[in-house]
Amino acid sequence: QSALTQPASVSGSPGQSITISCTGTSTDIGSYNYVSWYQQHPGKAPKLIIYDVNNRPSGVSSRFSGSKSGNTASLTISGLQAEDEADYYCNSFVTNTKLFGGGTKVTVL
Amino acid sequence: QVQLQESGPGPVKPSEALALTCIVSNYSITNGVYWGWIRQPPGKGLEWIGSVDRGGFSYYNPSLKSRVTLSIDTSRNQFSLRLTSVTAADTAVYYCASDQGPTSPFDYWGPGTLVTVSS
Protein backbone atom coordinates (compact mmCIF):
# COMPACT_ATOMS: atom_id res chain seq x y z
CA GLN A 1 0.00 0.00 0.00
CA SER A 2 1.10 3.60 -0.55
CA ALA A 3 1.62 5.93 2.38
CA LEU A 4 -1.24 8.16 3.39
CA THR A 5 -0.96 11.67 1.93
CA GLN A 6 -0.25 14.63 4.19
CA PRO A 7 0.81 18.18 3.32
CA ALA A 8 4.54 18.64 3.79
CA SER A 9 4.11 21.71 5.94
CA VAL A 10 1.51 23.84 7.69
CA SER A 11 2.14 27.05 9.58
CA GLY A 12 0.22 29.39 11.81
CA SER A 13 0.61 32.19 14.31
CA PRO A 14 0.28 31.71 18.05
CA GLY A 15 -3.36 31.48 19.06
CA GLN A 16 -4.58 30.50 15.62
CA SER A 17 -6.08 27.17 14.62
CA ILE A 18 -4.55 24.95 11.96
CA THR A 19 -5.74 21.74 10.34
CA ILE A 20 -3.62 18.94 8.92
CA SER A 21 -5.21 16.59 6.41
CA CYS A 22 -4.45 12.93 5.89
CA THR A 23 -5.84 11.45 2.69
CA GLY A 24 -6.15 7.74 2.07
CA THR A 25 -8.46 5.54 0.06
CA SER A 26 -11.70 3.66 0.45
CA THR A 27 -9.73 0.61 1.63
CA ASP A 28 -8.00 2.31 4.55
CA ILE A 29 -9.28 5.56 6.08
CA GLY A 30 -12.56 5.26 4.20
CA SER A 31 -13.27 1.79 5.62
CA TYR A 32 -12.24 2.06 9.25
CA ASN A 33 -12.42 4.45 12.18
CA TYR A 34 -8.92 3.45 13.29
CA VAL A 35 -7.01 6.62 12.54
CA SER A 36 -4.39 7.84 14.98
CA TRP A 37 -2.14 10.88 15.07
CA TYR A 38 1.37 11.26 16.49
CA GLN A 39 3.42 14.30 17.42
CA GLN A 40 7.19 14.11 17.07
CA HIS A 41 9.64 16.71 18.28
CA PRO A 42 13.18 16.67 16.82
CA GLY A 43 15.27 13.82 18.14
CA LYS A 44 12.38 12.37 20.13
CA ALA A 45 10.11 9.38 19.78
CA PRO A 46 6.60 9.99 18.43
CA LYS A 47 3.84 10.62 20.96
CA LEU A 48 0.25 9.47 20.51
CA ILE A 49 -2.15 12.44 20.57
CA ILE A 50 -5.31 11.13 18.87
CA TYR A 51 -6.67 7.59 18.38
CA ASP A 52 -9.78 6.09 16.81
CA VAL A 53 -10.26 9.27 14.74
CA ASN A 54 -11.21 11.64 17.55
CA ASN A 55 -10.18 10.30 20.97
CA ARG A 56 -7.45 11.84 23.09
CA PRO A 57 -5.28 9.78 25.44
CA SER A 58 -5.18 10.90 29.03
CA GLY A 59 -2.95 13.92 29.47
CA VAL A 60 -3.15 15.20 25.90
CA SER A 61 -4.31 18.79 25.57
CA SER A 62 -7.90 19.39 24.47
CA ARG A 63 -6.47 21.79 21.90
CA PHE A 64 -5.88 18.72 19.73
CA SER A 65 -8.89 17.24 17.99
CA GLY A 66 -9.48 14.79 15.17
CA SER A 67 -12.16 14.13 12.59
CA LYS A 68 -12.82 12.15 9.45
CA SER A 69 -14.84 12.61 6.29
CA GLY A 70 -14.82 9.96 3.63
CA ASN A 71 -11.25 8.99 2.80
CA THR A 72 -9.69 11.96 4.61
CA ALA A 73 -8.86 12.35 8.28
CA SER A 74 -7.92 15.66 9.85
CA LEU A 75 -6.08 16.89 12.92
CA THR A 76 -6.91 20.36 14.22
CA ILE A 77 -4.72 22.23 16.66
CA SER A 78 -6.55 25.09 18.32
CA GLY A 79 -4.88 27.99 20.13
CA LEU A 80 -1.54 27.22 18.50
CA GLN A 81 1.41 27.43 20.90
CA ALA A 82 5.16 27.49 20.36
CA GLU A 83 5.45 24.00 21.85
CA ASP A 84 3.20 22.63 19.09
CA GLU A 85 6.00 23.14 16.55
CA ALA A 86 6.78 19.56 15.56
CA ASP A 87 6.20 16.89 12.94
CA TYR A 88 2.80 15.21 12.88
CA TYR A 89 2.00 11.79 11.43
CA CYS A 90 -1.31 10.10 10.77
CA ASN A 91 -1.75 6.34 10.84
CA SER A 92 -4.55 4.05 9.69
CA PHE A 93 -5.40 0.38 10.05
CA VAL A 94 -5.50 -1.47 6.72
CA THR A 95 -6.35 -5.18 6.77
CA ASN A 96 -3.90 -6.30 9.47
CA THR A 97 -1.31 -3.69 8.60
CA LYS A 98 -0.67 -0.17 9.79
CA LEU A 99 -0.08 2.64 7.30
CA PHE A 100 1.58 5.94 8.17
CA GLY A 101 1.27 9.26 6.41
CA GLY A 102 4.35 11.01 5.10
CA GLY A 103 4.32 13.55 7.91
CA THR A 104 3.57 17.27 8.22
CA LYS A 105 5.92 19.84 9.68
CA VAL A 106 4.04 22.42 11.74
CA THR A 107 5.73 25.78 12.10
CA VAL A 108 4.60 28.37 14.62
CA LEU A 109 5.31 31.77 13.11
CA GLN B 1 4.12 3.14 33.26
CA VAL B 2 5.39 0.89 30.50
CA GLN B 3 8.98 1.60 29.51
CA LEU B 4 10.68 0.30 26.38
CA GLN B 5 14.35 0.40 25.43
CA GLU B 6 15.87 -0.70 22.15
CA SER B 7 19.30 -2.27 22.00
CA GLY B 8 21.42 -3.48 19.14
CA PRO B 9 24.97 -4.27 18.08
CA GLY B 10 25.69 -1.08 16.14
CA PRO B 11 26.59 -0.68 12.43
CA VAL B 12 25.61 -3.43 10.03
CA LYS B 13 27.25 -4.30 6.72
CA PRO B 14 25.23 -4.53 3.49
CA SER B 15 23.75 -7.98 2.83
CA GLU B 16 24.03 -8.93 6.51
CA ALA B 17 21.20 -9.20 9.03
CA LEU B 18 20.12 -6.49 11.44
CA ALA B 19 19.06 -7.67 14.90
CA LEU B 20 17.48 -5.51 17.58
CA THR B 21 15.98 -6.24 20.98
CA CYS B 22 13.44 -4.24 22.93
CA ILE B 23 13.48 -4.61 26.71
CA VAL B 24 10.15 -3.97 28.41
CA SER B 25 10.07 -2.61 31.97
CA ASN B 26 7.30 -2.02 34.51
CA TYR B 27 4.93 -4.28 32.59
CA SER B 28 4.72 -7.98 31.84
CA ILE B 29 5.13 -8.74 28.17
CA THR B 30 2.56 -11.54 28.57
CA ASN B 31 -0.24 -9.14 29.50
CA GLY B 32 -2.05 -9.46 26.23
CA VAL B 33 -0.80 -6.53 24.18
CA TYR B 34 1.08 -6.51 20.92
CA TRP B 35 4.68 -5.37 20.57
CA GLY B 36 5.80 -3.63 17.42
CA TRP B 37 8.64 -2.08 15.47
CA ILE B 38 8.60 1.16 13.51
CA ARG B 39 11.51 2.76 11.67
CA GLN B 40 12.37 6.23 10.41
CA PRO B 41 15.13 6.87 7.86
CA PRO B 42 17.08 10.06 8.56
CA GLY B 43 14.98 13.08 7.62
CA LYS B 44 12.06 10.94 6.48
CA GLY B 45 8.74 9.63 7.76
CA LEU B 46 7.67 6.68 9.88
CA GLU B 47 7.28 3.16 8.52
CA TRP B 48 5.60 0.33 10.45
CA ILE B 49 7.63 -2.89 10.24
CA GLY B 50 5.51 -5.39 12.11
CA SER B 51 4.05 -6.46 15.45
CA VAL B 52 4.09 -9.63 17.54
CA ASP B 53 1.84 -10.81 20.39
CA ARG B 54 2.67 -12.75 23.54
CA GLY B 55 2.02 -16.04 21.80
CA GLY B 56 4.41 -15.25 18.98
CA PHE B 57 1.72 -14.44 16.40
CA SER B 58 3.10 -11.79 14.07
CA TYR B 59 1.81 -9.54 11.35
CA TYR B 60 4.04 -7.60 9.02
CA ASN B 61 4.27 -4.71 6.60
CA PRO B 62 3.81 -6.49 3.25
CA SER B 63 6.73 -4.56 1.76
CA LEU B 64 9.15 -5.98 4.35
CA LYS B 65 7.54 -9.31 5.16
CA SER B 66 10.00 -11.46 3.20
CA ARG B 67 12.96 -10.10 5.19
CA VAL B 68 11.50 -9.67 8.70
CA THR B 69 11.19 -12.02 11.63
CA LEU B 70 9.73 -10.95 14.97
CA SER B 71 10.03 -12.98 18.12
CA ILE B 72 9.18 -12.67 21.78
CA ASP B 73 11.01 -13.92 24.86
CA THR B 74 8.63 -13.96 27.80
CA SER B 75 11.29 -15.19 30.21
CA ARG B 76 13.37 -12.07 29.61
CA ASN B 77 10.41 -9.74 29.08
CA GLN B 78 11.72 -8.64 25.71
CA PHE B 79 10.98 -8.96 22.02
CA SER B 80 13.21 -8.88 18.97
CA LEU B 81 13.46 -7.89 15.32
CA ARG B 82 15.60 -9.53 12.67
CA LEU B 83 15.85 -7.95 9.23
CA THR B 84 17.87 -9.83 6.63
CA SER B 85 19.73 -8.77 3.48
CA VAL B 86 20.03 -5.16 4.55
CA THR B 87 21.01 -2.31 2.25
CA ALA B 88 21.72 1.37 2.81
CA ALA B 89 17.97 1.96 2.48
CA ASP B 90 17.51 0.17 5.80
CA THR B 91 19.53 2.84 7.61
CA ALA B 92 17.08 4.34 10.07
CA VAL B 93 16.15 5.04 13.65
CA TYR B 94 14.34 1.92 14.81
CA TYR B 95 11.65 2.29 17.47
CA CYS B 96 9.93 -0.40 19.48
CA ALA B 97 6.41 0.30 20.71
CA SER B 98 3.35 -1.31 22.27
CA ASP B 99 -0.18 -1.49 20.94
CA GLN B 100 -3.36 -3.38 21.79
CA GLY B 101 -3.69 -5.07 18.42
CA PRO B 102 -3.93 -4.46 14.67
CA THR B 103 -6.58 -1.76 15.00
CA SER B 104 -5.01 -0.03 18.00
CA PRO B 105 -2.54 2.85 18.12
CA PHE B 106 1.02 2.68 19.43
CA ASP B 107 0.67 4.02 22.95
CA TYR B 108 4.14 3.55 24.42
CA TRP B 109 7.40 4.00 22.52
CA GLY B 110 11.08 3.43 23.16
CA PRO B 111 13.51 6.31 22.57
CA GLY B 112 14.76 4.74 19.33
CA THR B 113 18.14 3.53 18.17
CA LEU B 114 19.97 4.52 15.00
CA VAL B 115 21.11 1.61 12.87
CA THR B 116 23.51 2.44 10.07
CA VAL B 117 24.08 0.07 7.17
CA SER B 118 27.50 0.71 5.75
CA SER B 119 30.48 -1.22 4.48
mmCIF file of C-alpha atoms in Angstrom:
data_model
loop_
_atom_site.group_PDB
_atom_site.id
_atom_site.type_symbol
_atom_site.label_atom_id
_atom_site.label_comp_id
_atom_site.label_asym_id
_atom_site.label_seq_id
_atom_site.Cartn_x
_atom_site.Cartn_y
_atom_site.Cartn_z
ATOM 1 C CA GLN A 1 0.000 0.000 0.000
ATOM 2 C CA SER A 2 1.096 3.602 -0.547
ATOM 3 C CA ALA A 3 1.624 5.930 2.379
ATOM 4 C CA LEU A 4 -1.237 8.159 3.394
ATOM 5 C CA THR A 5 -0.959 11.674 1.925
ATOM 6 C CA GLN A 6 -0.250 14.631 4.190
ATOM 7 C CA PRO A 7 0.812 18.184 3.321
ATOM 8 C CA ALA A 8 4.540 18.640 3.789
ATOM 9 C CA SER A 9 4.115 21.710 5.940
ATOM 10 C CA VAL A 10 1.507 23.839 7.688
ATOM 11 C CA SER A 11 2.139 27.050 9.576
ATOM 12 C CA GLY A 12 0.223 29.395 11.811
ATOM 13 C CA SER A 13 0.613 32.191 14.313
ATOM 14 C CA PRO A 14 0.281 31.712 18.052
ATOM 15 C CA GLY A 15 -3.363 31.484 19.061
ATOM 16 C CA GLN A 16 -4.583 30.502 15.624
ATOM 17 C CA SER A 17 -6.077 27.165 14.616
ATOM 18 C CA ILE A 18 -4.555 24.951 11.958
ATOM 19 C CA THR A 19 -5.742 21.743 10.336
ATOM 20 C CA ILE A 20 -3.616 18.936 8.924
ATOM 21 C CA SER A 21 -5.210 16.594 6.413
ATOM 22 C CA CYS A 22 -4.453 12.930 5.894
ATOM 23 C CA THR A 23 -5.836 11.449 2.689
ATOM 24 C CA GLY A 24 -6.155 7.743 2.067
ATOM 25 C CA THR A 25 -8.459 5.542 0.059
ATOM 26 C CA SER A 26 -11.705 3.659 0.452
ATOM 27 C CA THR A 27 -9.726 0.609 1.631
ATOM 28 C CA ASP A 28 -8.001 2.315 4.554
ATOM 29 C CA ILE A 29 -9.277 5.564 6.076
ATOM 30 C CA GLY A 30 -12.557 5.260 4.201
ATOM 31 C CA SER A 31 -13.268 1.791 5.616
ATOM 32 C CA TYR A 32 -12.237 2.058 9.254
ATOM 33 C CA ASN A 33 -12.422 4.448 12.183
ATOM 34 C CA TYR A 34 -8.924 3.454 13.292
ATOM 35 C CA VAL A 35 -7.009 6.622 12.538
ATOM 36 C CA SER A 36 -4.391 7.845 14.978
ATOM 37 C CA TRP A 37 -2.142 10.880 15.072
ATOM 38 C CA TYR A 38 1.368 11.262 16.491
ATOM 39 C CA GLN A 39 3.416 14.301 17.416
ATOM 40 C CA GLN A 40 7.191 14.111 17.068
ATOM 41 C CA HIS A 41 9.644 16.715 18.280
ATOM 42 C CA PRO A 42 13.183 16.668 16.821
ATOM 43 C CA GLY A 43 15.275 13.820 18.143
ATOM 44 C CA LYS A 44 12.378 12.365 20.129
ATOM 45 C CA ALA A 45 10.113 9.377 19.780
ATOM 46 C CA PRO A 46 6.599 9.985 18.427
ATOM 47 C CA LYS A 47 3.842 10.616 20.957
ATOM 48 C CA LEU A 48 0.248 9.474 20.505
ATOM 49 C CA ILE A 49 -2.151 12.443 20.565
ATOM 50 C CA ILE A 50 -5.311 11.130 18.866
ATOM 51 C CA TYR A 51 -6.667 7.593 18.381
ATOM 52 C CA ASP A 52 -9.784 6.090 16.811
ATOM 53 C CA VAL A 53 -10.255 9.267 14.743
ATOM 54 C CA ASN A 54 -11.212 11.642 17.555
ATOM 55 C CA ASN A 55 -10.185 10.296 20.966
ATOM 56 C CA ARG A 56 -7.450 11.842 23.086
ATOM 57 C CA PRO A 57 -5.281 9.775 25.438
ATOM 58 C CA SER A 58 -5.184 10.895 29.030
ATOM 59 C CA GLY A 59 -2.949 13.921 29.475
ATOM 60 C CA VAL A 60 -3.148 15.197 25.899
ATOM 61 C CA SER A 61 -4.314 18.787 25.569
ATOM 62 C CA SER A 62 -7.899 19.393 24.469
ATOM 63 C CA ARG A 63 -6.468 21.785 21.895
ATOM 64 C CA PHE A 64 -5.875 18.717 19.734
ATOM 65 C CA SER A 65 -8.888 17.243 17.988
ATOM 66 C CA GLY A 66 -9.478 14.790 15.169
ATOM 67 C CA SER A 67 -12.156 14.130 12.592
ATOM 68 C CA LYS A 68 -12.817 12.148 9.451
ATOM 69 C CA SER A 69 -14.838 12.607 6.291
ATOM 70 C CA GLY A 70 -14.818 9.959 3.626
ATOM 71 C CA ASN A 71 -11.246 8.995 2.803
ATOM 72 C CA THR A 72 -9.694 11.960 4.610
ATOM 73 C CA ALA A 73 -8.863 12.350 8.277
ATOM 74 C CA SER A 74 -7.924 15.661 9.852
ATOM 75 C CA LEU A 75 -6.080 16.894 12.921
ATOM 76 C CA THR A 76 -6.913 20.358 14.222
ATOM 77 C CA ILE A 77 -4.722 22.232 16.659
ATOM 78 C CA SER A 78 -6.553 25.094 18.323
ATOM 79 C CA GLY A 79 -4.883 27.989 20.128
ATOM 80 C CA LEU A 80 -1.543 27.219 18.495
ATOM 81 C CA GLN A 81 1.407 27.427 20.896
ATOM 82 C CA ALA A 82 5.161 27.487 20.361
ATOM 83 C CA GLU A 83 5.453 23.996 21.847
ATOM 84 C CA ASP A 84 3.204 22.634 19.092
ATOM 85 C CA GLU A 85 5.996 23.144 16.549
ATOM 86 C CA ALA A 86 6.781 19.560 15.564
ATOM 87 C CA ASP A 87 6.197 16.894 12.943
ATOM 88 C CA TYR A 88 2.797 15.207 12.880
ATOM 89 C CA TYR A 89 2.002 11.790 11.433
ATOM 90 C CA CYS A 90 -1.309 10.103 10.769
ATOM 91 C CA ASN A 91 -1.752 6.336 10.836
ATOM 92 C CA SER A 92 -4.552 4.050 9.690
ATOM 93 C CA PHE A 93 -5.398 0.382 10.050
ATOM 94 C CA VAL A 94 -5.499 -1.466 6.724
ATOM 95 C CA THR A 95 -6.347 -5.180 6.769
ATOM 96 C CA ASN A 96 -3.899 -6.300 9.468
ATOM 97 C CA THR A 97 -1.309 -3.691 8.602
ATOM 98 C CA LYS A 98 -0.671 -0.171 9.790
ATOM 99 C CA LEU A 99 -0.076 2.636 7.299
ATOM 100 C CA PHE A 100 1.580 5.937 8.165
ATOM 101 C CA GLY A 101 1.272 9.255 6.412
ATOM 102 C CA GLY A 102 4.353 11.010 5.099
ATOM 103 C CA GLY A 103 4.319 13.554 7.907
ATOM 104 C CA THR A 104 3.567 17.268 8.215
ATOM 105 C CA LYS A 105 5.918 19.845 9.683
ATOM 106 C CA VAL A 106 4.041 22.417 11.739
ATOM 107 C CA THR A 107 5.730 25.780 12.104
ATOM 108 C CA VAL A 108 4.596 28.367 14.616
ATOM 109 C CA LEU A 109 5.307 31.775 13.111
ATOM 110 C CA GLN B 1 4.124 3.141 33.257
ATOM 111 C CA VAL B 2 5.394 0.894 30.496
ATOM 112 C CA GLN B 3 8.979 1.600 29.509
ATOM 113 C CA LEU B 4 10.683 0.296 26.381
ATOM 114 C CA GLN B 5 14.349 0.404 25.427
ATOM 115 C CA GLU B 6 15.865 -0.699 22.150
ATOM 116 C CA SER B 7 19.299 -2.273 22.000
ATOM 117 C CA GLY B 8 21.424 -3.484 19.140
ATOM 118 C CA PRO B 9 24.968 -4.272 18.077
ATOM 119 C CA GLY B 10 25.690 -1.079 16.143
ATOM 120 C CA PRO B 11 26.592 -0.684 12.428
ATOM 121 C CA VAL B 12 25.608 -3.429 10.025
ATOM 122 C CA LYS B 13 27.249 -4.304 6.723
ATOM 123 C CA PRO B 14 25.229 -4.532 3.494
ATOM 124 C CA SER B 15 23.746 -7.981 2.826
ATOM 125 C CA GLU B 16 24.026 -8.929 6.506
ATOM 126 C CA ALA B 17 21.196 -9.199 9.029
ATOM 127 C CA LEU B 18 20.121 -6.494 11.445
ATOM 128 C CA ALA B 19 19.055 -7.669 14.896
ATOM 129 C CA LEU B 20 17.476 -5.515 17.584
ATOM 130 C CA THR B 21 15.978 -6.241 20.975
ATOM 131 C CA CYS B 22 13.437 -4.235 22.930
ATOM 132 C CA ILE B 23 13.484 -4.615 26.707
ATOM 133 C CA VAL B 24 10.148 -3.966 28.407
ATOM 134 C CA SER B 25 10.068 -2.607 31.966
ATOM 135 C CA ASN B 26 7.303 -2.022 34.508
ATOM 136 C CA TYR B 27 4.932 -4.284 32.586
ATOM 137 C CA SER B 28 4.716 -7.981 31.837
ATOM 138 C CA ILE B 29 5.134 -8.744 28.165
ATOM 139 C CA THR B 30 2.556 -11.535 28.570
ATOM 140 C CA ASN B 31 -0.235 -9.138 29.501
ATOM 141 C CA GLY B 32 -2.052 -9.463 26.229
ATOM 142 C CA VAL B 33 -0.797 -6.534 24.184
ATOM 143 C CA TYR B 34 1.083 -6.514 20.918
ATOM 144 C CA TRP B 35 4.677 -5.368 20.571
ATOM 145 C CA GLY B 36 5.800 -3.627 17.418
ATOM 146 C CA TRP B 37 8.645 -2.080 15.471
ATOM 147 C CA ILE B 38 8.603 1.158 13.506
ATOM 148 C CA ARG B 39 11.505 2.765 11.673
ATOM 149 C CA GLN B 40 12.368 6.232 10.413
ATOM 150 C CA PRO B 41 15.132 6.866 7.857
ATOM 151 C CA PRO B 42 17.084 10.063 8.556
ATOM 152 C CA GLY B 43 14.982 13.080 7.622
ATOM 153 C CA LYS B 44 12.056 10.940 6.476
ATOM 154 C CA GLY B 45 8.743 9.635 7.758
ATOM 155 C CA LEU B 46 7.674 6.684 9.875
ATOM 156 C CA GLU B 47 7.275 3.157 8.517
ATOM 157 C CA TRP B 48 5.604 0.331 10.446
ATOM 158 C CA ILE B 49 7.629 -2.886 10.241
ATOM 159 C CA GLY B 50 5.506 -5.388 12.114
ATOM 160 C CA SER B 51 4.053 -6.464 15.447
ATOM 161 C CA VAL B 52 4.090 -9.633 17.544
ATOM 162 C CA ASP B 53 1.841 -10.808 20.386
ATOM 163 C CA ARG B 54 2.674 -12.748 23.536
ATOM 164 C CA GLY B 55 2.020 -16.042 21.800
ATOM 165 C CA GLY B 56 4.412 -15.247 18.981
ATOM 166 C CA PHE B 57 1.723 -14.438 16.396
ATOM 167 C CA SER B 58 3.099 -11.786 14.073
ATOM 168 C CA TYR B 59 1.812 -9.536 11.352
ATOM 169 C CA TYR B 60 4.044 -7.598 9.021
ATOM 170 C CA ASN B 61 4.270 -4.711 6.603
ATOM 171 C CA PRO B 62 3.808 -6.489 3.250
ATOM 172 C CA SER B 63 6.735 -4.560 1.761
ATOM 173 C CA LEU B 64 9.150 -5.980 4.348
ATOM 174 C CA LYS B 65 7.536 -9.311 5.163
ATOM 175 C CA SER B 66 9.995 -11.461 3.199
ATOM 176 C CA ARG B 67 12.960 -10.099 5.187
ATOM 177 C CA VAL B 68 11.504 -9.671 8.698
ATOM 178 C CA THR B 69 11.187 -12.019 11.626
ATOM 179 C CA LEU B 70 9.731 -10.945 14.969
ATOM 180 C CA SER B 71 10.034 -12.978 18.117
ATOM 181 C CA ILE B 72 9.183 -12.665 21.779
ATOM 182 C CA ASP B 73 11.009 -13.923 24.862
ATOM 183 C CA THR B 74 8.632 -13.956 27.800
ATOM 184 C CA SER B 75 11.291 -15.191 30.210
ATOM 185 C CA ARG B 76 13.366 -12.066 29.608
ATOM 186 C CA ASN B 77 10.408 -9.737 29.077
ATOM 187 C CA GLN B 78 11.723 -8.641 25.709
ATOM 188 C CA PHE B 79 10.980 -8.959 22.017
ATOM 189 C CA SER B 80 13.208 -8.881 18.967
ATOM 190 C CA LEU B 81 13.461 -7.887 15.320
ATOM 191 C CA ARG B 82 15.602 -9.530 12.671
ATOM 192 C CA LEU B 83 15.848 -7.952 9.227
ATOM 193 C CA THR B 84 17.873 -9.834 6.632
ATOM 194 C CA SER B 85 19.733 -8.773 3.484
ATOM 195 C CA VAL B 86 20.032 -5.162 4.549
ATOM 196 C CA THR B 87 21.011 -2.305 2.249
ATOM 197 C CA ALA B 88 21.721 1.368 2.806
ATOM 198 C CA ALA B 89 17.970 1.956 2.478
ATOM 199 C CA ASP B 90 17.514 0.169 5.804
ATOM 200 C CA THR B 91 19.533 2.841 7.614
ATOM 201 C CA ALA B 92 17.076 4.344 10.068
ATOM 202 C CA VAL B 93 16.147 5.041 13.649
ATOM 203 C CA TYR B 94 14.337 1.918 14.813
ATOM 204 C CA TYR B 95 11.650 2.290 17.475
ATOM 205 C CA CYS B 96 9.930 -0.395 19.480
ATOM 206 C CA ALA B 97 6.411 0.298 20.711
ATOM 207 C CA SER B 98 3.351 -1.309 22.266
ATOM 208 C CA ASP B 99 -0.183 -1.488 20.945
ATOM 209 C CA GLN B 100 -3.358 -3.381 21.789
ATOM 210 C CA GLY B 101 -3.695 -5.075 18.415
ATOM 211 C CA PRO B 102 -3.933 -4.459 14.667
ATOM 212 C CA THR B 103 -6.584 -1.756 14.996
ATOM 213 C CA SER B 104 -5.010 -0.034 17.995
ATOM 214 C CA PRO B 105 -2.542 2.847 18.120
ATOM 215 C CA PHE B 106 1.016 2.681 19.425
ATOM 216 C CA ASP B 107 0.673 4.018 22.950
ATOM 217 C CA TYR B 108 4.144 3.548 24.421
ATOM 218 C CA TRP B 109 7.403 4.002 22.515
ATOM 219 C CA GLY B 110 11.078 3.427 23.163
ATOM 220 C CA PRO B 111 13.512 6.312 22.573
ATOM 221 C CA GLY B 112 14.759 4.736 19.335
ATOM 222 C CA THR B 113 18.143 3.528 18.175
ATOM 223 C CA LEU B 114 19.968 4.518 14.999
ATOM 224 C CA VAL B 115 21.113 1.610 12.870
ATOM 225 C CA THR B 116 23.513 2.442 10.069
ATOM 226 C CA VAL B 117 24.082 0.075 7.168
ATOM 227 C CA SER B 118 27.505 0.707 5.754
ATOM 228 C CA SER B 119 30.476 -1.225 4.476
#
